[in-house]
Amino acid sequence: MSRDPVLSRLGRSFALRRGAQTLLTIGSVALGVVTASAQTAEEAADTAFLAAYAHDKAELGRLDADPAQTDATYAFEARARADLRQRLIARLGPLSFSSFKAEPAFSPESLFPDTWTFAYGSPPGLLFEYEEGTRRIFVTSAALFADWLAGAAKAKDAPPEFGRGTTAALTTDAVAASVILDPDAFLGFGPLPLAAAPGETLLALYGQLAPDVGHDGQPNAVLIARLTDDRFMAAAAYLGPGEVATLPACQSAYDQTARTGQGADPAERRRILLRAEDAFRQCVGREAPRQPAFRKTVARAQALLDTMRGR
């Protein structure tokens, strides 16, 4: 297995995830034989955050296991979220994005994920929302993202790319989708032609952002993931009128295939509908870039990327 550049660069500070809370010493933080004095300020902050994060998750698990501790569980979660949020604000520095709410939330489904979400939850970070609720930007440090990814790769439903490092993980929409889930999921239809800047790994897709993706749902959003030496960011924006093409031929192909499953037993009908969904997405992926509206889709994504870059 190839060594991941982010994990290699920061491995001396993030070799152990679950045992982070045991590495605290009075007056200093250590990982293995590495002391806080050997770390940069950013590495020390990430190490301290991981220790607090691991402690809070363990305590939440303990409280949640006792039905009599329901009120205590919610109260502890609220305090933990507030503390972790402030730690991240201090670590990442003052952050603001034009027209986005000034106060970010601690990432949904990170500290105490609901059972219906991915088994690996979402990485810890800050989530900024647009005033109108049509755009979202997530920010965390590259080291915290790499640490989360290493743990997420062990989940049974994790994409195989998760186990190949941070750069490989950005070849799948699952990474970016996992940080903007609440309450939506994302299904990618195809790539967007955005250029990565020097030192930047970029994933840009158009697709469907909705609580229940699939079927014959039309693309309605763009999604971007961005990784640099110190930051991981993910963002999504809904497309507006005229920014996505309607494709009757793709819809017709779906309808024709789906109709063949009428009257079939449930298992066979499910297989037919899956074939219809796959054919629909392939059709959209082939035809959408040929439509004039696709230029507006790309422009929407470029504007979102510029905002992520602080322009």
XYZ file of C-alpha atoms in Angstrom:
311
model
C 0.000 0.000 0.000
C 1.396 3.410 -0.935
C 2.020 5.894 1.850
C -0.436 8.736 2.022
C 1.309 12.137 1.831
C -0.792 13.767 4.557
C -0.531 10.801 6.913
C 3.198 10.482 6.210
C 3.778 14.155 6.912
C 1.794 14.147 10.136
C 2.090 10.526 11.189
C 4.336 11.283 14.140
C 1.433 13.179 15.697
C -1.506 11.027 14.646
C -0.382 7.409 14.804
C -3.066 6.448 17.319
C -6.702 7.550 17.119
C -8.622 5.557 19.721
C -5.947 5.875 22.366
C -5.504 9.624 22.101
C -7.002 10.279 25.535
C -4.351 8.095 27.198
C -1.558 10.217 25.768
C -2.262 13.314 27.827
C 0.344 14.140 30.444
C 0.279 16.924 33.010
C 1.419 20.093 31.300
C 2.140 18.508 27.918
C 0.739 16.268 25.182
C 2.699 13.347 23.791
C 2.183 10.743 21.099
C 4.509 7.770 21.404
C 7.954 9.251 22.022
C 7.128 12.600 20.438
C 6.632 15.471 22.888
C 4.652 18.657 22.396
C 7.902 20.603 22.097
C 8.696 18.662 18.914
C 5.354 19.553 17.371
C 4.271 22.667 15.562
C 1.511 24.687 17.200
C -0.945 23.326 14.618
C 0.061 19.710 15.291
C -0.229 20.228 19.038
C -3.689 21.740 18.619
C -4.795 18.817 16.450
C -3.406 16.328 18.980
C -5.212 18.029 21.856
C -8.412 18.127 19.826
C -8.199 14.397 19.061
C -7.733 13.630 22.745
C -10.820 15.658 23.684
C -12.788 14.223 20.770
C -11.964 10.617 21.689
C -12.847 11.261 25.336
C -16.180 12.860 24.447
C -17.185 10.054 22.072
C -16.333 7.438 24.694
C -18.313 9.270 27.364
C -21.296 9.682 25.070
C -21.217 5.980 24.320
C -21.155 5.178 28.026
C -24.063 7.515 28.827
C -26.130 6.399 25.853
C -25.871 2.765 26.926
C -27.871 3.555 30.074
C -31.577 4.360 29.403
C -31.707 6.234 32.699
C -29.070 8.683 31.446
C -31.011 10.159 28.517
C -31.088 13.709 29.876
C -27.442 13.497 30.906
C -26.537 12.234 27.427
C -28.131 15.208 25.669
C -26.647 17.668 28.156
C -23.157 16.209 27.780
C -23.427 16.195 23.982
C -24.371 19.882 23.964
C -21.394 20.782 26.160
C -19.037 18.622 24.109
C -20.168 20.137 20.814
C -19.685 23.646 22.165
C -16.188 22.839 23.457
C -15.071 21.051 20.278
C -16.473 23.828 18.129
C -14.434 26.432 20.008
C -11.315 24.289 19.753
C -11.733 24.085 15.983
C -12.372 27.813 15.641
C -9.143 28.451 17.531
C -7.256 25.853 15.460
C -8.470 26.963 12.043
C -8.348 30.678 12.754
C -10.952 33.319 11.938
C -13.037 32.051 9.036
C -15.790 33.754 7.096
C -17.367 33.341 3.684
C -19.295 36.040 1.883
C -23.089 35.723 2.402
C -22.633 32.700 4.668
C -23.708 32.735 8.295
C -20.920 34.068 10.483
C -21.260 31.372 13.161
C -20.444 27.826 12.011
C -21.874 24.654 13.535
C -19.856 21.665 14.669
C -20.145 19.057 11.909
C -23.366 17.015 11.965
C -23.164 13.251 12.518
C -19.602 13.532 13.794
C -19.660 13.330 17.568
C -22.731 11.172 18.022
C -23.933 9.842 14.634
C -27.481 8.607 14.133
C -27.828 4.928 13.289
C -29.251 5.601 9.825
C -26.148 7.371 8.527
C -22.917 5.837 7.242
C -21.216 3.701 9.874
C -18.195 5.994 9.705
C -20.157 9.184 10.366
C -18.573 12.457 9.279
C -15.219 14.030 10.156
C -15.031 16.673 12.879
C -15.071 20.156 11.441
C -16.961 23.412 11.050
C -20.025 23.692 8.823
C -20.962 27.083 7.373
C -24.385 27.572 5.781
C -25.512 30.176 3.273
C -28.120 32.588 4.574
C -30.740 31.136 2.226
C -29.763 27.530 2.951
C -28.748 26.836 -0.645
C -25.020 26.369 -0.064
C -22.825 24.719 2.557
C -19.086 24.814 3.226
C -17.277 22.430 5.568
C -13.741 23.063 6.886
C -11.326 21.017 8.977
C -7.575 20.539 9.206
C -5.880 18.111 6.829
C -4.607 16.116 9.793
C -8.035 15.727 11.408
C -9.428 14.692 8.025
C -6.657 12.108 7.558
C -7.222 10.736 11.049
C -10.975 10.407 10.455
C -10.365 8.769 7.076
C -8.071 6.136 8.589
C -10.821 5.156 11.018
C -13.617 5.397 8.448
C -11.771 3.017 6.112
C -12.371 0.219 8.624
C -16.174 0.482 8.434
C -17.844 -2.310 6.503
C -19.736 0.109 4.229
C -16.733 2.352 3.519
C -15.685 2.819 -0.124
C -12.397 1.036 -0.928
C -10.836 4.401 -1.821
C -10.934 5.348 1.866
C -8.180 2.841 2.586
C -5.856 4.288 -0.054
C -5.177 7.647 1.557
C -6.459 11.201 1.388
C -5.720 11.853 -2.269
C -7.334 8.619 -3.449
C -10.346 9.281 -1.242
C -11.081 12.400 -3.265
C -11.813 10.278 -6.316
C -15.165 9.290 -4.768
C -18.091 11.528 -3.868
C -18.528 9.629 -0.579
C -15.953 11.771 1.248
C -17.510 15.093 0.377
C -21.042 13.752 0.766
C -20.289 12.500 4.273
C -19.684 16.024 5.553
C -22.891 17.562 4.177
C -25.293 14.699 4.816
C -27.537 16.217 7.430
C -30.224 15.765 6.131
C -29.167 15.144 2.522
C -27.214 12.573 0.554
C -25.373 13.179 -2.715
C -25.271 11.052 -5.856
C -22.714 12.112 -8.448
C -23.566 12.067 -12.156
C -20.263 13.277 -13.565
C -17.179 15.495 -13.184
C -16.951 19.236 -13.681
C -14.006 20.799 -15.555
C -12.511 22.891 -12.741
C -8.751 23.413 -12.563
C -6.853 22.638 -9.364
C -4.434 25.274 -8.110
C -0.807 24.356 -7.279
C -0.695 22.303 -4.083
C -4.410 21.555 -4.238
C -6.236 18.254 -4.793
C -9.708 18.863 -6.166
C -12.904 16.893 -6.750
C -15.777 18.634 -8.528
C -19.043 16.903 -9.455
C -22.580 17.663 -10.456
C -25.350 15.418 -9.220
C -28.404 14.969 -7.059
C -28.504 16.359 -3.514
C -31.590 15.166 -1.636
C -32.719 13.169 1.411
C -33.507 10.211 -0.885
C -31.249 10.064 -3.932
C -31.562 7.754 -6.903
C -34.534 6.651 -9.009
C -34.886 9.146 -11.864
C -33.955 12.209 -9.823
C -32.452 15.011 -11.882
C -29.089 16.601 -11.050
C -29.787 19.640 -8.890
C -26.472 20.516 -7.229
C -22.705 20.775 -7.506
C -20.299 19.341 -4.948
C -16.635 20.174 -4.425
C -13.945 18.682 -2.189
C -10.618 20.482 -1.778
C -7.474 19.292 0.011
C -4.331 21.328 0.686
C -1.372 20.832 3.041
C -3.292 22.211 6.012
C -6.990 22.142 5.142
C -9.720 19.844 3.918
C -12.869 21.537 2.651
C -16.086 20.300 1.086
C -18.959 22.349 -0.259
C -22.280 21.955 -2.026
C -24.575 24.374 -3.794
C -27.993 23.842 -5.291
C -28.414 24.740 -8.945
C -30.830 27.490 -9.854
C -33.268 27.903 -12.754
C -31.542 27.495 -16.102
C -28.378 26.078 -14.537
C -29.211 22.457 -15.330
C -30.663 20.993 -18.519
C -33.814 18.891 -18.611
C -33.183 15.773 -20.650
C -36.439 14.189 -21.874
C -34.610 11.410 -23.712
C -32.994 10.222 -20.476
C -36.298 10.387 -18.650
C -37.978 8.425 -21.424
C -35.300 5.724 -21.294
C -35.823 5.367 -17.556
C -39.605 5.162 -17.892
C -39.424 2.510 -20.602
C -37.081 0.292 -18.589
C -39.032 0.794 -15.351
C -42.292 -0.196 -17.030
C -40.878 -3.631 -17.862
C -40.857 -4.382 -14.161
C -44.564 -3.880 -13.670
C -46.131 -7.076 -12.378
C -42.769 -8.691 -11.588
C -42.014 -10.089 -8.153
C -40.439 -7.581 -5.728
C -36.867 -8.838 -6.124
C -37.009 -8.771 -9.922
C -38.697 -5.371 -9.958
C -35.926 -4.019 -7.747
C -33.279 -5.306 -10.166
C -35.112 -3.725 -13.111
C -35.405 -0.375 -11.340
C -31.691 -0.437 -10.529
C -30.932 -1.028 -14.211
C -33.234 1.879 -15.073
C -31.429 4.118 -12.575
C -28.018 3.177 -13.932
C -29.129 3.803 -17.510
C -30.609 7.155 -16.495
C -27.417 8.338 -14.793
C -25.276 7.191 -17.705
C -27.548 9.039 -20.114
C -27.394 12.236 -18.068
C -23.638 11.939 -17.662
C -23.289 11.606 -21.434
C -25.801 14.254 -22.512
C -25.679 16.992 -19.858
C -22.188 18.301 -20.781
C -23.423 18.771 -24.365
C -26.202 21.152 -23.330
C -25.827 24.972 -23.217
C -27.020 24.965 -19.600
C -23.927 23.002 -18.584
C -21.865 26.179 -18.872
C -24.014 27.659 -16.097
C -23.536 24.529 -13.993
C -19.760 24.903 -14.338
C -20.003 28.612 -13.542
C -21.950 27.846 -10.363
C -19.266 25.386 -9.298
C -16.442 27.801 -10.114
C -18.093 30.515 -8.029
C -18.372 28.098 -5.110
C -14.729 27.080 -5.465
C -13.662 30.725 -5.545
C -15.569 31.281 -2.301
C -13.856 28.263 -0.731
C -10.506 29.725 -1.742
C -11.398 32.995 -0.017
C -11.912 35.098 -3.120
